[in-house]
Short mmCIF file of the C-alpha atoms (twelve columns), coordinates in Angstrom:
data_MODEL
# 
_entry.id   MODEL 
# 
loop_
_atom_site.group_PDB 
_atom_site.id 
_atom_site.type_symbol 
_atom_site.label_atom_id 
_atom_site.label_alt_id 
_atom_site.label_comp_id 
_atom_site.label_asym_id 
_atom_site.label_seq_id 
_atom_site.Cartn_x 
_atom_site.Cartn_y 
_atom_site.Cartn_z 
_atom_site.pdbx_PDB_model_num 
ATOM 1   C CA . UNK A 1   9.403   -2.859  -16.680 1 
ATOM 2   C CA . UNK A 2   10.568  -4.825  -13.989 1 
ATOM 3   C CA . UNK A 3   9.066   -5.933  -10.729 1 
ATOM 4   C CA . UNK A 4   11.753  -6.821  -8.054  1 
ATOM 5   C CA . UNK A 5   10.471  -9.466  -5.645  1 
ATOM 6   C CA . UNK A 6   7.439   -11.715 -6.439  1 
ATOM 7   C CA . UNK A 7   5.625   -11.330 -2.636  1 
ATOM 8   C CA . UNK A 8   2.198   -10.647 -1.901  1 
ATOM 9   C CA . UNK A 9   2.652   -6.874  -3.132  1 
ATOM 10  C CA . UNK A 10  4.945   -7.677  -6.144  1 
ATOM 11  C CA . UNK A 11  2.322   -10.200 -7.354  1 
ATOM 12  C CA . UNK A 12  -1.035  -7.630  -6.891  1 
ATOM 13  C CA . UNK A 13  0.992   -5.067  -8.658  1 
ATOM 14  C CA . UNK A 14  2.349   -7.511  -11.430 1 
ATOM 15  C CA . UNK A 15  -1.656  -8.512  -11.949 1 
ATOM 16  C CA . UNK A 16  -2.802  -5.326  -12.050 1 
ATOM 17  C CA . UNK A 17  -0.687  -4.065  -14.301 1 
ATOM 18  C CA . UNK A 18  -1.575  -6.770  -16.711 1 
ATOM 19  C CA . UNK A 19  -5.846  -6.053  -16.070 1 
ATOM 20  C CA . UNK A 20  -4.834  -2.735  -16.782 1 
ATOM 21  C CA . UNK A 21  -3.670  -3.548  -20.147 1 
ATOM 22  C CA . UNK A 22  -0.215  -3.737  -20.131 1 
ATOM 23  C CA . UNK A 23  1.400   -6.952  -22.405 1 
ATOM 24  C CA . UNK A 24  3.517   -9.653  -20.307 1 
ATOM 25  C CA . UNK A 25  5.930   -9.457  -22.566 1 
ATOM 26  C CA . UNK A 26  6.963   -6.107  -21.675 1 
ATOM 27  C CA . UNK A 27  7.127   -7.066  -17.942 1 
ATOM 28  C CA . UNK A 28  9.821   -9.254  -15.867 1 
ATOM 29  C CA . UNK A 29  9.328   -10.168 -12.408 1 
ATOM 30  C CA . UNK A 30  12.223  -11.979 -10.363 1 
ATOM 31  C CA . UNK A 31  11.835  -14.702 -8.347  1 
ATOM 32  C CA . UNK A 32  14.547  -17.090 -7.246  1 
ATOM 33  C CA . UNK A 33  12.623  -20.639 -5.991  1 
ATOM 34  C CA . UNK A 34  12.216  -22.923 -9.225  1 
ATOM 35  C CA . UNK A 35  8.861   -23.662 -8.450  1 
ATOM 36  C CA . UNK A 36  7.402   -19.987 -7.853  1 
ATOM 37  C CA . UNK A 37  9.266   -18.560 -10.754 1 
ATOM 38  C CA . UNK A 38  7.253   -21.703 -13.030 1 
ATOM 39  C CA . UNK A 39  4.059   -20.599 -10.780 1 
ATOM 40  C CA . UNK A 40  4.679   -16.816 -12.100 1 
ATOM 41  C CA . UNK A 41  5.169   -18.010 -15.951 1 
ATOM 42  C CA . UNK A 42  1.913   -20.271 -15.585 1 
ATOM 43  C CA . UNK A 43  -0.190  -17.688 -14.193 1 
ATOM 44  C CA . UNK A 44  0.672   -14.424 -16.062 1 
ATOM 45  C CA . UNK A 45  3.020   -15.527 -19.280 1 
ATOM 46  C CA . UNK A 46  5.523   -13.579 -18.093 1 
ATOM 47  C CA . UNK A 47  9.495   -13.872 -17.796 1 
ATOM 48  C CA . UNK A 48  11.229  -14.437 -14.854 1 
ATOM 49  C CA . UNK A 49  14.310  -13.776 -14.038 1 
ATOM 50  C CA . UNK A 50  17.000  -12.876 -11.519 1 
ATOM 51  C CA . UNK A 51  17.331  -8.878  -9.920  1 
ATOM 52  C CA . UNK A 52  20.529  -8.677  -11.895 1 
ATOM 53  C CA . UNK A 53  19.109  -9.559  -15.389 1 
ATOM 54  C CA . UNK A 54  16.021  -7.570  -14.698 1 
ATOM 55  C CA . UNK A 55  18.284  -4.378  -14.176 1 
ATOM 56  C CA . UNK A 56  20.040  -4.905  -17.163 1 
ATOM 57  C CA . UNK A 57  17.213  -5.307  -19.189 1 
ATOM 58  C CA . UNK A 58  14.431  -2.742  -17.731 1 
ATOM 59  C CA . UNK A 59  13.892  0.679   -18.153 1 
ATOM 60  C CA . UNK A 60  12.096  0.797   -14.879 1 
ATOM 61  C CA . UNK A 61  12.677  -1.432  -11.551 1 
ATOM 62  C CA . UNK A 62  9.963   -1.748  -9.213  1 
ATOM 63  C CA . UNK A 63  11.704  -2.950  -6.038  1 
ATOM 64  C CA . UNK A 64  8.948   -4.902  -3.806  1 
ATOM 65  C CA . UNK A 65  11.005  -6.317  -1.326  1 
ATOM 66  C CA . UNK A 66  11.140  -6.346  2.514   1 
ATOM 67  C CA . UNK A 67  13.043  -3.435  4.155   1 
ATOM 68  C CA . UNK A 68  15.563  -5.422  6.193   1 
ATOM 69  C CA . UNK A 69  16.243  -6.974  2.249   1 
ATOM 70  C CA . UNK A 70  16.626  -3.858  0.410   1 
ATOM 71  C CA . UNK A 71  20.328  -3.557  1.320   1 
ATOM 72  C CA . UNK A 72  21.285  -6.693  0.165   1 
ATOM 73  C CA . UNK A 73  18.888  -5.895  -3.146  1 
ATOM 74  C CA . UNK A 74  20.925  -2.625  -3.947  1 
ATOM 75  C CA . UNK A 75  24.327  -3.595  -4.155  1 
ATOM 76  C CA . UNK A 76  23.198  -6.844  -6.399  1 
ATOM 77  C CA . UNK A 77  21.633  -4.312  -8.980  1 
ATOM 78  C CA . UNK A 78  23.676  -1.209  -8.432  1 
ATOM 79  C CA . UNK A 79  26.659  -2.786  -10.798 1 
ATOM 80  C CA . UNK A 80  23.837  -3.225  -13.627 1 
ATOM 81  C CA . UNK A 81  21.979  -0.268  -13.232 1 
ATOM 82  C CA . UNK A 82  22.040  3.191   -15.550 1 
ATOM 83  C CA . UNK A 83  21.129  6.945   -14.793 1 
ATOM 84  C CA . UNK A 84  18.584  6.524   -17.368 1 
ATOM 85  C CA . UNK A 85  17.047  4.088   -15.518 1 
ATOM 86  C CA . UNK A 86  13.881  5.095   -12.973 1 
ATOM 87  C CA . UNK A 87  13.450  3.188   -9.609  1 
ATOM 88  C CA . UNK A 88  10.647  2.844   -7.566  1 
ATOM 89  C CA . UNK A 89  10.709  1.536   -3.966  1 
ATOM 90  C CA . UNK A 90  7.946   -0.087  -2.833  1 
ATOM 91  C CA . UNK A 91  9.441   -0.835  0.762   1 
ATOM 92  C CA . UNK A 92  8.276   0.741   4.381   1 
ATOM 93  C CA . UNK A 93  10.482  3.189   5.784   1 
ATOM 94  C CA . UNK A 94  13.048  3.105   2.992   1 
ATOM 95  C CA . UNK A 95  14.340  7.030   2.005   1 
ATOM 96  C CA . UNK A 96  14.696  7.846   -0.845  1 
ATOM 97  C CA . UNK A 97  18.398  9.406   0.047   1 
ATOM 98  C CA . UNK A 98  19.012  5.128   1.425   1 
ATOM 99  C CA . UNK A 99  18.501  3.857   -2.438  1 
ATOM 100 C CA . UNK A 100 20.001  6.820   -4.093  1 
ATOM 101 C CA . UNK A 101 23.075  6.767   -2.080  1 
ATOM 102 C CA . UNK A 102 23.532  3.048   -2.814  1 
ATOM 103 C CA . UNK A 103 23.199  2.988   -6.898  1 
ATOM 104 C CA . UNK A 104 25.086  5.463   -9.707  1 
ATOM 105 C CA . UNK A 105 24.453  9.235   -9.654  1 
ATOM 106 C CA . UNK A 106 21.759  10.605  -11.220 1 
ATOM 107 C CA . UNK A 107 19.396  7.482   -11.390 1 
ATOM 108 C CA . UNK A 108 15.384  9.047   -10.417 1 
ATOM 109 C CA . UNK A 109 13.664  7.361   -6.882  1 
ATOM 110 C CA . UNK A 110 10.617  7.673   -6.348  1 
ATOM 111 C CA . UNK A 111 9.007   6.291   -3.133  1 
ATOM 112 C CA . UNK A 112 6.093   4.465   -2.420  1 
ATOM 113 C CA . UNK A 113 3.996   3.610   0.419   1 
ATOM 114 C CA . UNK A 114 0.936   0.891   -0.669  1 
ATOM 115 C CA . UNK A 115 -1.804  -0.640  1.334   1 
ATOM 116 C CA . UNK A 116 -3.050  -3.906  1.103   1 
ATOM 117 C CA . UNK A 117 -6.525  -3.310  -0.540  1 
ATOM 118 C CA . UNK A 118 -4.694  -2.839  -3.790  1 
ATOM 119 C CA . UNK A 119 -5.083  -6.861  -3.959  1 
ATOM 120 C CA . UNK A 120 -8.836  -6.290  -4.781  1 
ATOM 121 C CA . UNK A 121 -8.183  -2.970  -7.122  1 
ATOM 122 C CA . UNK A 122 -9.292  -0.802  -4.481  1 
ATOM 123 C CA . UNK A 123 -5.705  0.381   -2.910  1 
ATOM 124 C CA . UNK A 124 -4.027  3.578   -2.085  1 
ATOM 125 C CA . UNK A 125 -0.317  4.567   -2.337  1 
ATOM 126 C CA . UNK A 126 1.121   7.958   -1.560  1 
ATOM 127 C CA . UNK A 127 4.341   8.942   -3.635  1 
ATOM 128 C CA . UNK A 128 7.164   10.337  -2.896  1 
ATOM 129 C CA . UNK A 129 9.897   12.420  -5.243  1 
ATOM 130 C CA . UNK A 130 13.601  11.890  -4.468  1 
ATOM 131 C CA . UNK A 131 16.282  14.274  -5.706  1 
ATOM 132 C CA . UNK A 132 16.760  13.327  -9.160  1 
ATOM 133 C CA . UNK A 133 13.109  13.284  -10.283 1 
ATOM 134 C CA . UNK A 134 11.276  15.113  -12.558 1 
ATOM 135 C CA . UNK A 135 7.384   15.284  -13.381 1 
ATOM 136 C CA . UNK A 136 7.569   12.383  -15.989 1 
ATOM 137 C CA . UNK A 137 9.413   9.985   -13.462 1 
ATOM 138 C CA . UNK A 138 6.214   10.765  -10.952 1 
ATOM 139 C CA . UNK A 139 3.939   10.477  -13.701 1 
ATOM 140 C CA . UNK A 140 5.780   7.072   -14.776 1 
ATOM 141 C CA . UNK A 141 4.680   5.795   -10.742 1 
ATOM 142 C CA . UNK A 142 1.442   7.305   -10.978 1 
ATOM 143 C CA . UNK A 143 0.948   4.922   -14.065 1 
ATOM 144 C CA . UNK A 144 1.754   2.175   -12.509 1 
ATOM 145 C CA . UNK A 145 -0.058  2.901   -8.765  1 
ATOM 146 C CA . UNK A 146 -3.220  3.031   -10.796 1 
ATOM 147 C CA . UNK A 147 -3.718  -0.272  -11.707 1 
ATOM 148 C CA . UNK A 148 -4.441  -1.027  -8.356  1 
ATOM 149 C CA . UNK A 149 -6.175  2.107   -6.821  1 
ATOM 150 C CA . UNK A 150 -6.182  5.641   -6.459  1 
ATOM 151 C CA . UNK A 151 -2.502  7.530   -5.626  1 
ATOM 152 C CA . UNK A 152 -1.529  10.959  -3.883  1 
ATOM 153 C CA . UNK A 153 1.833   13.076  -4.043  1 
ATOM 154 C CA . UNK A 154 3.146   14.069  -0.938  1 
ATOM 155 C CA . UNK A 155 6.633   15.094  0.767   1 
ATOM 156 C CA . UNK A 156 8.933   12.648  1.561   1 
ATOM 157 C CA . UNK A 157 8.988   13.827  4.985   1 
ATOM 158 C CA . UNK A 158 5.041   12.818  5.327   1 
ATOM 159 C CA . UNK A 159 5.621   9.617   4.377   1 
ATOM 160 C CA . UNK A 160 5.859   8.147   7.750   1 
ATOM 161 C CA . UNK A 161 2.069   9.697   8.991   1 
ATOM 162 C CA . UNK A 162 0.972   8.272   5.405   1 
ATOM 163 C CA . UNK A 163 2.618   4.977   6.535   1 
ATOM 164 C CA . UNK A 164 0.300   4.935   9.475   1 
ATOM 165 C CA . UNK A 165 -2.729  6.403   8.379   1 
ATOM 166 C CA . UNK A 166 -3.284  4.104   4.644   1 
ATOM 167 C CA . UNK A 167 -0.197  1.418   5.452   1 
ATOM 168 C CA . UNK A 168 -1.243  0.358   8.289   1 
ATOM 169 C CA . UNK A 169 -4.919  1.782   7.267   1 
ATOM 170 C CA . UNK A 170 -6.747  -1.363  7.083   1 
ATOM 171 C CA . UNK A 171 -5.590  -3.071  10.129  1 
ATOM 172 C CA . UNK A 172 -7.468  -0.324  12.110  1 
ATOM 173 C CA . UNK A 173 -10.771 -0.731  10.095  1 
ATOM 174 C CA . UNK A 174 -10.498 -4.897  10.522  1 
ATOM 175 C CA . UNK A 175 -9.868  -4.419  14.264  1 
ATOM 176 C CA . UNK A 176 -13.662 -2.566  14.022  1 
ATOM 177 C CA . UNK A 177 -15.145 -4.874  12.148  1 
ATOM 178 C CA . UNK A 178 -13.484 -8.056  13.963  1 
ATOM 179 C CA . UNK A 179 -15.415 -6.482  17.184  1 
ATOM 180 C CA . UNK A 180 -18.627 -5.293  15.709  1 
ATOM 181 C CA . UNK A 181 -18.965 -8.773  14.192  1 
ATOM 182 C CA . UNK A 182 -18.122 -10.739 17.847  1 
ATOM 183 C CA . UNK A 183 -20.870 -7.930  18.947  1 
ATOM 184 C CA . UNK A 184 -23.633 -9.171  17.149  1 
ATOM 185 C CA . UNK A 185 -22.383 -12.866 18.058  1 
ATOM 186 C CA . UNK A 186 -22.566 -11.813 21.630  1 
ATOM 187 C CA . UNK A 187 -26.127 -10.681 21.366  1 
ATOM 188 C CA . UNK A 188 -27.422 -13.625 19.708  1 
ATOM 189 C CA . UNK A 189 -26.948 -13.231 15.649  1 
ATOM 190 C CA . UNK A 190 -25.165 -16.201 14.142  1 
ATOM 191 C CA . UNK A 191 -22.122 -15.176 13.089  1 
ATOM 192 C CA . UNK A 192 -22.486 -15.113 9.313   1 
ATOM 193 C CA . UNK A 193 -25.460 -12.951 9.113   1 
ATOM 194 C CA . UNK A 194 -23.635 -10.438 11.724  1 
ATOM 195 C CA . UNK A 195 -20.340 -10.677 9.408   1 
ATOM 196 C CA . UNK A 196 -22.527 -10.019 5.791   1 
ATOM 197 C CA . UNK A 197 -24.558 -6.850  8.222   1 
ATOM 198 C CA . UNK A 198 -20.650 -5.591  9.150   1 
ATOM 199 C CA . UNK A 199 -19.284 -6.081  5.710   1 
ATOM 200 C CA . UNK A 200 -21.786 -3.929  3.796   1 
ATOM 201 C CA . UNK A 201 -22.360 -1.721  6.255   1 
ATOM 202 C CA . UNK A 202 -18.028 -0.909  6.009   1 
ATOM 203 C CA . UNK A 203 -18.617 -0.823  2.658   1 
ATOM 204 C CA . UNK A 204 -21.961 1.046   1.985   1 
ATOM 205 C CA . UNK A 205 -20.690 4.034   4.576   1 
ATOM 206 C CA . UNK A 206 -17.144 4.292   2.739   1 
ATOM 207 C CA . UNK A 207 -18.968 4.631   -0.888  1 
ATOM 208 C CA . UNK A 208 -21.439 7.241   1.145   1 
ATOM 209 C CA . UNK A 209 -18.426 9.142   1.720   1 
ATOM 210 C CA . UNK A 210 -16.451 9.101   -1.303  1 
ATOM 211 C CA . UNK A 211 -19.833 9.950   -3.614  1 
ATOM 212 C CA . UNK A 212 -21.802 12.683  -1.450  1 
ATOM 213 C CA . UNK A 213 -18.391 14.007  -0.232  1 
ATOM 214 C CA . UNK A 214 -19.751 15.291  2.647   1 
ATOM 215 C CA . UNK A 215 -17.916 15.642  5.690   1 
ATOM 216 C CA . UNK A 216 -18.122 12.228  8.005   1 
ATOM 217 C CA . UNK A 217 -19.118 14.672  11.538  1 
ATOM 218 C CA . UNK A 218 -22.211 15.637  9.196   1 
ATOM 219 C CA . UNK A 219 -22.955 11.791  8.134   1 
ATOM 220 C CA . UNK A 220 -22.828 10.584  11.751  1 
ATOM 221 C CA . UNK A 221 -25.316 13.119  12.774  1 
ATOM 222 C CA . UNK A 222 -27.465 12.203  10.063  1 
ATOM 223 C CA . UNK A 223 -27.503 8.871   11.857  1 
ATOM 224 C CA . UNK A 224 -27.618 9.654   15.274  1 
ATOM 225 C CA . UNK A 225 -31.203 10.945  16.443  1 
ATOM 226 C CA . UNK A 226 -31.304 12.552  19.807  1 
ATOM 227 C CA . UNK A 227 -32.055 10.046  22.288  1 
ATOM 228 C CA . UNK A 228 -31.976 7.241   19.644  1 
ATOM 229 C CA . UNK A 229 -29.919 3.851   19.566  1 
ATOM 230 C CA . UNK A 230 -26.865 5.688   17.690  1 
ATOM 231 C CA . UNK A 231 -26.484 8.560   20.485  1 
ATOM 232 C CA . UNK A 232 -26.082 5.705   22.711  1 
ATOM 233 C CA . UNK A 233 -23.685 3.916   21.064  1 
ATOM 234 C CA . UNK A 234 -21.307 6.947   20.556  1 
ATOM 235 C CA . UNK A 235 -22.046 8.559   24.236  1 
ATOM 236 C CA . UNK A 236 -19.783 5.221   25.150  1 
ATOM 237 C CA . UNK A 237 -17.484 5.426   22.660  1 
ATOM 238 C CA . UNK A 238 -17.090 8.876   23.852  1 
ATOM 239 C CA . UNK A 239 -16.523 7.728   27.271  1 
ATOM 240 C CA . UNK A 240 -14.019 5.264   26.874  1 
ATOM 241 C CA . UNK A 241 -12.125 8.060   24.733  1 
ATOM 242 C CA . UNK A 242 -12.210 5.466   21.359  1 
ATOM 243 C CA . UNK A 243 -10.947 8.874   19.315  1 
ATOM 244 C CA . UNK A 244 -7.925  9.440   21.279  1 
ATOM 245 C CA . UNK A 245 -7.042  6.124   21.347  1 
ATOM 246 C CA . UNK A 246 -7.167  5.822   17.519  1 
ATOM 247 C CA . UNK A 247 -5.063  9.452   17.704  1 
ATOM 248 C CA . UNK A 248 -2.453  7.422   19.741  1 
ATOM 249 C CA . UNK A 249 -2.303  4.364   17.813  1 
ATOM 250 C CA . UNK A 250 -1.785  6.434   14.861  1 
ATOM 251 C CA . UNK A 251 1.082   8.359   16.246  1 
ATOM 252 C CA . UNK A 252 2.836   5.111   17.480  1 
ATOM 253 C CA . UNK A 253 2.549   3.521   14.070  1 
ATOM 254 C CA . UNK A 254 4.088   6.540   12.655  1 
ATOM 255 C CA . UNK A 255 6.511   6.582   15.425  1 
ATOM 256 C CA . UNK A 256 7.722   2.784   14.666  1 
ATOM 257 C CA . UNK A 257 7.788   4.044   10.884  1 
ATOM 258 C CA . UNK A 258 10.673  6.532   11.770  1 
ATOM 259 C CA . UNK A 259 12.205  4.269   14.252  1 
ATOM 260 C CA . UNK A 260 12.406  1.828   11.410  1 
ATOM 261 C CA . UNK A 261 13.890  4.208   8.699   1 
ATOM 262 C CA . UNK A 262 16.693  5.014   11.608  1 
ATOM 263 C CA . UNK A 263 17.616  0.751   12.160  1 
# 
């Protein structure tokens, strides 16, 4: 197995794969700069080497790479690469049709869309079949996706609402605790008791909703008494119409998505 690109992403899934179990010496990664690739070695024992060695020698790529870079990526593999081969892209706004179109016939795509809390084990990528994939080539990415969180299957045509609802995910959550921390600044906590207080509470609510499974309207009402402190709070959250503006942000990120796709 091969990981294409040695970024952020391409390093967390490279790490995780190895936690997970798998040897080092059945994975490449491919980094050009001297010093990186020697980083890379040092840090995980495994081999690295250029995108066109890595296609010739791996049953499966894992492209990680920018999307204004994947062009340039696909036509330096596509001389090396096989139909028995199985591809998965890793890059926003990519179709699957885009990589198929640009290496042999027959080689299996599958797309992915990550998030960034797969650096601490904890992410979640939605996959995507293209047109020469079968349920072991999904299974293959599905291997792979969970050695650094949880992963869905969805239609490629829903990848650009998963691409703002989990890609760009965790932006939206750090926006609400960047102001909930300056909050309790503002009214007099210093600010790393109100960041520990805003930390666990992000994290204590999201493990109350994954374990009790109950629905978050029925959560927040456990919370809010009438007349209390939380009513309050979410009366003027209400009135300054904080869910439609999270509707609309939403819908512009996934906008952007398809507007990138089309460049």
């Amino acid at each position: 197995m091969a990981v294409l690109g040695a970024g952020v992403m391409g390093e967390t899934l490279l790490s995780g794969l190895i936690r997970a179990g798998r040897r080092p010496e059945d994975l490449l990664i491919t980094e050009r700069r001297p010093e990186r690739a020697a980083e890379l070695r040092e840090r995980y024992g495994v081999d690295v080497v250029s995108n066109l060695e890595a296609a010739k020698r791996a049953d499966t790529l894992v492209l990680v790479v920018k999307p204004q870079d994947m062009p340039d990526l696909l036509a330096e593999i596509a001389p090396a690469v096989e139909p028995t081969q199985t591809v998965v892209s890793l890059a926003a706004g990519i179709s699957t049709t885009f990589v198929e179109s640009r290496l042999p016939d027959g080689v299996a795509v599958v797309r992915v869309m990550p998030n960034t809390p797969a650096l601490v084990d904890e992410g979640m990528a939605a996959i995507s079949r293209g047109a020469h994939c079968d349920e072991s080539h999904l299974e293959l990415a599905e291997s792979l996706l969970a050695a650094t969180g949880r992963v869905v299957r969805v239609p490629e045509k829903q990848q650009d609402a998963v691409t703002a609802i989990s890609g760009s995910g965790p932006a939206y959550i750090f926006f609400v605790v960047e102001s909930m921390i300056e909050a309790g600044v503002h009214m007099g906590l210093p600010r790393n008791t109100a960041t520990e207080l805003v930390v666990q509470t992000v994290v204590g609510s999201a493990k109350l909703l994954r374990e009790t499974g109950e629905h978050p309207t029925v959560l927040r009402e456990r919370v809010t008494s009438p007349g209390g402190t939380t009513a309050a709070a979410v009366r003027e959250l209400e009135d300054h119409k904080v869910r439609a503006a999270f509707l609309s942000a939403i819908e512009a990120a996934r906008n952007r998505s398809r507007d990138l796709a089309a460049e």
